[in-house]
Amino acid sequence: MRRCGNRARLRIFRLESSSRPIMDHWLKSSLVFVAAILILPARMQAQPAPPRRTPAPATQTAAAVPNTRIAVIYSQDFQDPKTGITRFAALLAKLNAEFQKTQDDLNATAQRLRGLQAEIATLQNGPNPSPTLIQTKTDQLDQQKRDYQRRGEDAQAAYQKRRNEVFNPLQDDISKALDVYARARGITLILDGSMMPLVYAADGLDITRAFMADYNSKNPAPAATPPKPAGTTPKPAGTTPN
């Protein structure tokens, strides 16, 4: 059995019963009917009742029950860098490499901000604190913090946009492959346990690892290109090394 996080909970609905007014109406109708029977003349009550006609049975067409085979998949496992879909890990590494310089610049700025904050604390706790100098440093810190926050937000927006550009084609490809995988195995319904709460799912319904193995075998990740050594200049073809 595999559960899907804290969101998987039974929800009990409280249904308001509407049967009581209906029963009251039925009782009133029954009393009226009984009263009518009591006031009928005796001769009317003595007459034999006419034979009841048995209605012809209605012709019913049995609806065919579809042969349903259900499977469960956990798409969040696709992103596991070790056991997930290898193309995802390769694209993520490439994406992070594109933004590595931006991340390094932000890290360096954060380090400078921490240094400036420590400097202000030292000035405040010194034997002869200068209010003017402390205020100047504080203003610098506030301005640099605002710049750092703005640059971080811009970097985050750029990263998210680029991430969609990189991973949307892969997502479409995985969706098509999952459709082919299901059709080939007679699966008619797949539930994604990472996207919806499941109260219970037997282990035999989980096709996550089997699908990832099938996808990775048919769609291997491209080999990583090793970085070029710094300062290396390629020589023209036909030249002899010194």
XYZ file of C-alpha atoms in Angstrom:
242
model
C 0.000 0.000 0.000
C 1.198 3.475 -0.823
C -0.265 6.647 0.589
C -0.106 10.095 -0.932
C 0.927 12.506 1.782
C -1.147 14.279 4.359
C -3.881 15.251 1.937
C -5.194 11.681 1.613
C -8.130 11.718 4.025
C -11.613 10.312 4.026
C -14.304 12.928 3.849
C -17.586 12.094 5.551
C -20.611 13.972 4.232
C -23.511 14.737 6.511
C -26.707 14.099 4.581
C -29.857 15.787 5.813
C -32.743 13.279 5.693
C -35.915 14.356 3.855
C -37.860 11.119 4.452
C -39.943 12.353 7.406
C -42.235 14.776 5.485
C -42.763 12.076 2.868
C -43.699 9.523 5.545
C -46.138 12.006 7.139
C -47.826 12.513 3.785
C -47.986 8.762 3.218
C -49.601 8.195 6.644
C -52.218 10.879 6.012
C -53.073 9.359 2.644
C -53.348 5.907 4.218
C -55.741 7.155 6.905
C -57.980 8.757 4.289
C -57.970 5.523 2.312
C -58.872 3.445 5.386
C -61.705 5.834 6.258
C -63.114 5.495 2.757
C -63.099 1.697 3.094
C -64.998 1.858 6.389
C -67.884 3.911 5.026
C -68.447 1.762 1.945
C -71.750 -0.185 1.891
C -71.508 -3.774 2.995
C -72.586 -5.116 -0.390
C -69.803 -3.254 -2.042
C -67.312 -4.819 0.319
C -68.774 -8.297 -0.291
C -68.207 -8.246 -4.035
C -65.198 -10.248 -5.105
C -62.349 -8.223 -6.317
C -61.635 -8.448 -10.034
C -58.618 -10.520 -10.937
C -55.414 -8.544 -11.040
C -53.780 -8.275 -14.382
C -50.159 -9.129 -14.374
C -48.310 -6.484 -16.378
C -46.040 -7.742 -19.082
C -42.419 -7.589 -18.031
C -40.614 -4.625 -19.480
C -37.954 -5.481 -21.971
C -34.602 -4.509 -20.538
C -31.396 -4.325 -22.447
C -28.413 -5.257 -20.329
C -25.703 -2.618 -20.660
C -22.274 -3.996 -21.351
C -19.916 -3.445 -18.436
C -16.577 -2.131 -19.709
C -13.510 -4.148 -18.865
C -11.590 -1.645 -16.754
C -7.975 -1.988 -15.713
C -6.733 0.688 -13.321
C -3.132 1.630 -12.590
C -1.495 4.169 -10.297
C 1.529 6.293 -11.050
C 3.479 8.780 -8.936
C 4.770 11.446 -11.307
C 6.786 13.148 -8.564
C 9.179 10.189 -8.702
C 10.074 11.139 -12.276
C 12.183 13.991 -10.872
C 14.349 11.837 -8.624
C 17.942 12.515 -9.769
C 19.035 8.918 -9.065
C 16.058 6.685 -9.794
C 13.816 8.935 -11.890
C 13.688 9.734 -15.584
C 17.253 10.314 -16.723
C 16.372 12.981 -19.270
C 14.863 15.071 -16.499
C 18.058 14.959 -14.452
C 20.139 15.841 -17.520
C 17.956 18.820 -18.431
C 17.938 20.045 -14.845
C 21.729 19.939 -14.706
C 21.900 21.878 -17.975
C 19.406 24.464 -16.734
C 21.273 24.982 -13.474
C 24.519 25.394 -15.399
C 22.943 28.219 -17.419
C 22.099 30.106 -14.230
C 25.206 29.206 -12.267
C 26.850 32.601 -12.821
C 23.688 34.396 -11.706
C 23.553 32.231 -8.600
C 27.227 32.879 -7.841
C 26.703 36.645 -8.154
C 23.738 36.521 -5.783
C 25.710 34.433 -3.302
C 28.586 36.918 -3.409
C 26.184 39.813 -2.844
C 24.621 38.017 0.109
C 28.078 37.508 1.573
C 28.842 41.230 1.247
C 25.552 42.095 2.933
C 26.398 39.858 5.858
C 29.809 41.494 6.114
C 28.315 44.991 6.071
C 25.779 43.990 8.711
C 28.550 42.632 10.917
C 30.505 45.867 10.424
C 27.519 47.925 11.579
C 27.147 45.728 14.660
C 30.841 46.230 15.466
C 30.485 50.009 15.158
C 27.420 50.022 17.385
C 29.175 47.990 20.075
C 32.469 49.883 19.880
C 33.840 52.139 22.612
C 33.180 55.329 20.632
C 30.265 54.677 18.255
C 29.732 57.313 15.587
C 26.021 57.827 14.923
C 26.768 59.496 11.575
C 28.946 56.635 10.340
C 26.514 54.033 11.609
C 23.629 55.756 9.831
C 25.626 55.956 6.606
C 26.452 52.252 6.762
C 22.842 51.410 7.610
C 21.581 53.371 4.603
C 24.066 51.518 2.401
C 22.882 48.197 3.793
C 19.216 49.026 3.206
C 19.868 50.090 -0.384
C 21.956 47.026 -1.151
C 19.295 44.792 0.384
C 16.661 46.280 -1.921
C 18.924 45.812 -4.927
C 19.645 42.243 -3.871
C 15.953 41.448 -3.478
C 15.109 42.932 -6.881
C 17.897 41.004 -8.596
C 16.799 37.826 -6.853
C 13.199 38.261 -8.008
C 14.336 38.939 -11.580
C 16.569 35.876 -11.506
C 13.756 33.721 -10.152
C 11.368 34.892 -12.883
C 13.967 34.269 -15.586
C 14.731 30.831 -14.175
C 11.063 29.856 -14.076
C 10.506 31.020 -17.650
C 13.521 29.117 -18.885
C 12.487 26.070 -16.874
C 9.121 25.976 -18.627
C 10.831 26.259 -22.000
C 13.139 23.360 -21.161
C 10.741 20.977 -19.449
C 7.419 21.502 -21.243
C 8.545 19.483 -24.297
C 9.758 16.696 -22.007
C 6.467 16.715 -20.144
C 4.545 16.364 -23.407
C 6.823 13.541 -24.521
C 6.376 11.659 -21.239
C 2.601 12.088 -21.475
C 2.551 10.581 -24.974
C 4.830 7.735 -23.900
C 2.574 6.994 -20.938
C -0.417 6.825 -23.259
C 1.385 4.323 -25.511
C 2.532 2.332 -22.473
C -1.018 2.094 -21.128
C -2.584 1.104 -24.450
C -0.013 -1.628 -25.004
C -0.890 -3.181 -21.634
C -4.643 -2.772 -21.732
C -4.705 -0.109 -19.020
C -7.849 2.001 -19.289
C -7.380 4.384 -16.359
C -4.254 5.809 -14.692
C -4.464 7.772 -11.442
C -1.582 10.079 -10.511
C -1.009 9.699 -6.787
C 1.224 12.779 -6.763
C -1.599 15.000 -7.999
C -4.634 13.627 -6.186
C -5.255 12.056 -2.775
C -5.678 8.288 -2.794
C -7.107 6.569 0.258
C -5.686 3.178 -0.692
C -3.811 1.659 -3.617
C -2.437 -1.872 -3.677
C 1.240 -2.204 -4.531
C 0.391 -4.179 -7.646
C -1.336 -1.139 -9.154
C 1.810 1.022 -8.993
C 3.457 1.158 -12.435
C 5.806 4.069 -11.702
C 9.106 2.185 -11.701
C 8.117 -0.069 -14.584
C 7.151 2.898 -16.736
C 10.310 4.848 -15.882
C 12.463 1.846 -16.777
C 10.632 1.480 -20.088
C 10.905 5.192 -20.866
C 14.590 5.425 -19.956
C 15.428 2.436 -22.141
C 13.715 4.020 -25.150
C 14.716 7.637 -24.417
C 18.205 7.656 -22.893
C 19.611 10.942 -21.660
C 22.311 12.499 -23.862
C 25.851 12.068 -22.641
C 27.106 15.040 -20.665
C 29.670 17.182 -22.471
C 32.785 17.589 -20.321
C 33.783 21.231 -19.735
C 36.742 22.542 -21.688
C 39.865 23.305 -19.662
C 40.358 27.008 -19.054
C 42.830 28.678 -21.403
C 42.721 25.920 -24.025
C 42.589 27.188 -27.600
C 41.800 24.653 -30.339
C 44.492 24.405 -33.011
C 43.629 24.626 -36.704
C 43.423 21.346 -38.565
C 46.667 20.146 -40.132
C 48.996 21.863 -37.661
C 51.692 20.005 -35.811
C 51.887 20.516 -32.062
C 55.083 22.004 -30.748
